[in-house]
């Protein structure tokens, strides 16, 4: 089973352990078409030259709701998995699952890709305006470039976010969890 397909199908942090131990259980937010809701803001940014800015904002709302729903799902799975654990351990595992999922999804699914596609569209439109391209080219070419960039940004962004979190929040969170629960990792 390949868990490194894309940022919407792969798992991260605590949720990776949960998914791997569910005996092949389908993760609604990562293994089904629901994961495509996380791409809404990237599409909104790509189509920015052609659509009303309120539709772009709506696309961010859709992606953000996806992030929150996935986060809620991972917290619920941690709650179920650690139902018989001591209260402090159960709380720590739920917090870790929620913070890790929410932060990772926010960075890798919404913030960084949205900014990246926005910049591709913005700078290509600026270049076309500078060379006095025809109006249809000024709206269509940046959109096509933005859409075309999406497949190329997914894995580099995923890798960078994993690396960044592995070296910051996940490392710090592990130490905080040890302190909070009084249980040292082996």
mmCIF file of C-alpha atoms in Angstrom, residues 21-178:
data_model
loop_
_atom_site.group_PDB
_atom_site.id
_atom_site.type_symbol
_atom_site.label_atom_id
_atom_site.label_comp_id
_atom_site.label_asym_id
_atom_site.label_seq_id
_atom_site.Cartn_x
_atom_site.Cartn_y
_atom_site.Cartn_z
ATOM 1 C CA UNK A 21 -3.316 0.166 12.464
ATOM 2 C CA UNK A 22 -6.940 0.206 11.318
ATOM 3 C CA UNK A 23 -6.565 -2.973 9.289
ATOM 4 C CA UNK A 24 -7.150 -1.402 5.914
ATOM 5 C CA UNK A 25 -9.980 0.878 7.032
ATOM 6 C CA UNK A 26 -10.732 3.516 4.412
ATOM 7 C CA UNK A 27 -9.928 7.037 5.581
ATOM 8 C CA UNK A 28 -12.741 9.242 4.257
ATOM 9 C CA UNK A 29 -10.518 12.327 4.117
ATOM 10 C CA UNK A 30 -7.476 10.745 2.493
ATOM 11 C CA UNK A 31 -8.568 7.638 0.592
ATOM 12 C CA UNK A 32 -11.755 8.849 -1.127
ATOM 13 C CA UNK A 33 -12.765 11.633 -3.492
ATOM 14 C CA UNK A 34 -13.494 13.839 -0.459
ATOM 15 C CA UNK A 35 -9.745 14.600 -0.452
ATOM 16 C CA UNK A 36 -10.227 16.716 -3.586
ATOM 17 C CA UNK A 37 -12.012 19.335 -1.470
ATOM 18 C CA UNK A 38 -8.544 20.201 -0.191
ATOM 19 C CA UNK A 39 -7.642 21.352 -3.715
ATOM 20 C CA UNK A 40 -10.442 23.930 -3.873
ATOM 21 C CA UNK A 41 -8.283 26.937 -2.934
ATOM 22 C CA UNK A 42 -5.630 26.009 -5.502
ATOM 23 C CA UNK A 43 -8.296 25.918 -8.204
ATOM 24 C CA UNK A 44 -9.727 29.186 -6.896
ATOM 25 C CA UNK A 45 -6.312 30.842 -7.116
ATOM 26 C CA UNK A 46 -5.695 29.461 -10.607
ATOM 27 C CA UNK A 47 -9.051 30.773 -11.844
ATOM 28 C CA UNK A 48 -8.671 34.134 -10.064
ATOM 29 C CA UNK A 49 -8.260 36.118 -13.336
ATOM 30 C CA UNK A 50 -11.525 34.679 -14.669
ATOM 31 C CA UNK A 51 -13.828 34.648 -11.639
ATOM 32 C CA UNK A 52 -15.136 36.963 -8.950
ATOM 33 C CA UNK A 53 -12.846 37.309 -5.931
ATOM 34 C CA UNK A 54 -15.683 36.108 -3.675
ATOM 35 C CA UNK A 55 -15.549 32.721 -5.419
ATOM 36 C CA UNK A 56 -11.811 32.584 -4.679
ATOM 37 C CA UNK A 57 -12.612 33.314 -1.022
ATOM 38 C CA UNK A 58 -15.277 30.590 -1.068
ATOM 39 C CA UNK A 59 -12.660 28.140 -2.370
ATOM 40 C CA UNK A 60 -10.523 28.902 0.700
ATOM 41 C CA UNK A 61 -13.553 28.285 2.898
ATOM 42 C CA UNK A 62 -14.092 24.875 1.296
ATOM 43 C CA UNK A 63 -10.428 23.900 1.742
ATOM 44 C CA UNK A 64 -10.433 25.139 5.323
ATOM 45 C CA UNK A 65 -13.550 23.126 6.143
ATOM 46 C CA UNK A 66 -11.785 20.069 4.700
ATOM 47 C CA UNK A 67 -8.816 20.706 7.024
ATOM 48 C CA UNK A 68 -11.077 21.087 10.070
ATOM 49 C CA UNK A 69 -13.120 17.983 9.186
ATOM 50 C CA UNK A 70 -9.963 15.885 8.744
ATOM 51 C CA UNK A 71 -8.623 17.227 12.047
ATOM 52 C CA UNK A 72 -11.857 16.368 13.856
ATOM 53 C CA UNK A 73 -11.777 12.889 12.324
ATOM 54 C CA UNK A 74 -8.205 12.234 13.511
ATOM 55 C CA UNK A 75 -8.991 13.473 17.032
ATOM 56 C CA UNK A 76 -12.019 11.161 17.162
ATOM 57 C CA UNK A 77 -9.880 8.227 15.986
ATOM 58 C CA UNK A 78 -7.287 8.989 18.672
ATOM 59 C CA UNK A 79 -10.058 9.237 21.272
ATOM 60 C CA UNK A 80 -11.365 5.826 20.247
ATOM 61 C CA UNK A 81 -7.902 4.253 20.065
ATOM 62 C CA UNK A 82 -6.873 5.502 23.516
ATOM 63 C CA UNK A 83 -10.284 5.110 25.201
ATOM 64 C CA UNK A 84 -8.852 2.774 27.851
ATOM 65 C CA UNK A 85 -5.630 4.731 28.414
ATOM 66 C CA UNK A 86 -5.119 6.891 31.505
ATOM 67 C CA UNK A 87 -6.833 10.294 31.100
ATOM 68 C CA UNK A 88 -3.580 12.259 30.679
ATOM 69 C CA UNK A 89 -2.341 9.858 27.985
ATOM 70 C CA UNK A 90 -5.691 9.952 26.193
ATOM 71 C CA UNK A 91 -5.726 13.752 26.268
ATOM 72 C CA UNK A 92 -2.113 13.993 25.081
ATOM 73 C CA UNK A 93 -2.745 11.625 22.169
ATOM 74 C CA UNK A 94 -5.866 13.524 21.094
ATOM 75 C CA UNK A 95 -4.056 16.873 21.272
ATOM 76 C CA UNK A 96 -1.114 15.485 19.315
ATOM 77 C CA UNK A 97 -3.379 14.036 16.609
ATOM 78 C CA UNK A 98 -5.371 17.267 16.336
ATOM 79 C CA UNK A 99 -2.466 19.703 16.326
ATOM 80 C CA UNK A 100 -0.385 17.614 13.921
ATOM 81 C CA UNK A 101 -3.214 17.056 11.447
ATOM 82 C CA UNK A 102 -4.525 20.622 11.556
ATOM 83 C CA UNK A 103 -1.116 22.251 11.244
ATOM 84 C CA UNK A 104 0.092 19.894 8.512
ATOM 85 C CA UNK A 105 -3.105 20.183 6.476
ATOM 86 C CA UNK A 106 -3.278 23.969 6.917
ATOM 87 C CA UNK A 107 0.303 24.412 5.699
ATOM 88 C CA UNK A 108 0.467 21.696 3.016
ATOM 89 C CA UNK A 109 -3.107 21.897 1.728
ATOM 90 C CA UNK A 110 -4.123 25.540 2.069
ATOM 91 C CA UNK A 111 -1.507 28.160 2.961
ATOM 92 C CA UNK A 112 1.614 27.222 0.991
ATOM 93 C CA UNK A 113 -0.073 25.896 -2.181
ATOM 94 C CA UNK A 114 -2.548 28.792 -2.228
ATOM 95 C CA UNK A 115 0.278 31.312 -1.944
ATOM 96 C CA UNK A 116 2.341 29.483 -4.579
ATOM 97 C CA UNK A 117 -0.445 29.309 -7.174
ATOM 98 C CA UNK A 118 -1.377 32.915 -6.412
ATOM 99 C CA UNK A 119 2.204 33.976 -7.185
ATOM 100 C CA UNK A 120 2.321 31.967 -10.436
ATOM 101 C CA UNK A 121 -0.902 33.624 -11.587
ATOM 102 C CA UNK A 122 0.074 37.102 -10.368
ATOM 103 C CA UNK A 123 3.546 37.201 -11.952
ATOM 104 C CA UNK A 124 2.457 35.641 -15.232
ATOM 105 C CA UNK A 125 -0.391 38.157 -15.492
ATOM 106 C CA UNK A 126 2.023 40.993 -14.672
ATOM 107 C CA UNK A 127 4.413 39.841 -17.402
ATOM 108 C CA UNK A 128 1.582 39.653 -19.948
ATOM 109 C CA UNK A 129 0.397 43.152 -18.992
ATOM 110 C CA UNK A 130 3.940 44.444 -19.376
ATOM 111 C CA UNK A 131 4.210 43.115 -22.934
ATOM 112 C CA UNK A 132 0.696 44.416 -23.713
ATOM 113 C CA UNK A 133 -0.743 40.999 -24.537
ATOM 114 C CA UNK A 134 -4.368 40.815 -25.697
ATOM 115 C CA UNK A 135 -6.987 40.694 -22.911
ATOM 116 C CA UNK A 136 -7.966 37.042 -23.516
ATOM 117 C CA UNK A 137 -4.307 36.038 -23.093
ATOM 118 C CA UNK A 138 -4.008 38.106 -19.888
ATOM 119 C CA UNK A 139 -6.817 36.122 -18.258
ATOM 120 C CA UNK A 140 -6.419 32.687 -19.826
ATOM 121 C CA UNK A 141 -2.646 32.104 -19.792
ATOM 122 C CA UNK A 142 -2.171 32.818 -16.049
ATOM 123 C CA UNK A 143 -5.074 30.450 -15.292
ATOM 124 C CA UNK A 144 -3.539 27.696 -17.424
ATOM 125 C CA UNK A 145 -0.124 28.236 -15.818
ATOM 126 C CA UNK A 146 -1.678 28.121 -12.344
ATOM 127 C CA UNK A 147 -3.534 24.896 -13.128
ATOM 128 C CA UNK A 148 -0.421 23.432 -14.734
ATOM 129 C CA UNK A 149 1.698 24.217 -11.674
ATOM 130 C CA UNK A 150 -0.510 22.281 -9.239
ATOM 131 C CA UNK A 151 0.860 18.780 -9.960
ATOM 132 C CA UNK A 152 4.443 20.045 -9.705
ATOM 133 C CA UNK A 153 4.082 21.718 -6.303
ATOM 134 C CA UNK A 154 2.366 18.907 -4.377
ATOM 135 C CA UNK A 155 5.303 16.645 -3.470
ATOM 136 C CA UNK A 156 7.898 19.384 -2.823
ATOM 137 C CA UNK A 157 5.466 21.170 -0.499
ATOM 138 C CA UNK A 158 4.539 17.922 1.273
ATOM 139 C CA UNK A 159 8.186 17.066 1.814
ATOM 140 C CA UNK A 160 9.059 20.535 3.062
ATOM 141 C CA UNK A 161 6.148 20.586 5.507
ATOM 142 C CA UNK A 162 7.008 17.104 6.809
ATOM 143 C CA UNK A 163 10.653 18.106 7.253
ATOM 144 C CA UNK A 164 9.735 21.367 8.950
ATOM 145 C CA UNK A 165 7.272 19.749 11.333
ATOM 146 C CA UNK A 166 9.549 16.785 12.060
ATOM 147 C CA UNK A 167 12.215 19.273 13.146
ATOM 148 C CA UNK A 168 9.945 21.626 15.095
ATOM 149 C CA UNK A 169 6.407 20.903 16.262
ATOM 150 C CA UNK A 170 6.632 17.098 16.217
ATOM 151 C CA UNK A 171 9.917 17.109 18.141
ATOM 152 C CA UNK A 172 8.627 19.676 20.638
ATOM 153 C CA UNK A 173 5.269 17.932 20.918
ATOM 154 C CA UNK A 174 6.940 14.646 21.719
ATOM 155 C CA UNK A 175 8.841 16.249 24.601
ATOM 156 C CA UNK A 176 5.719 18.027 25.855
ATOM 157 C CA UNK A 177 3.772 14.776 25.742
ATOM 158 C CA UNK A 178 6.472 13.025 27.783
#
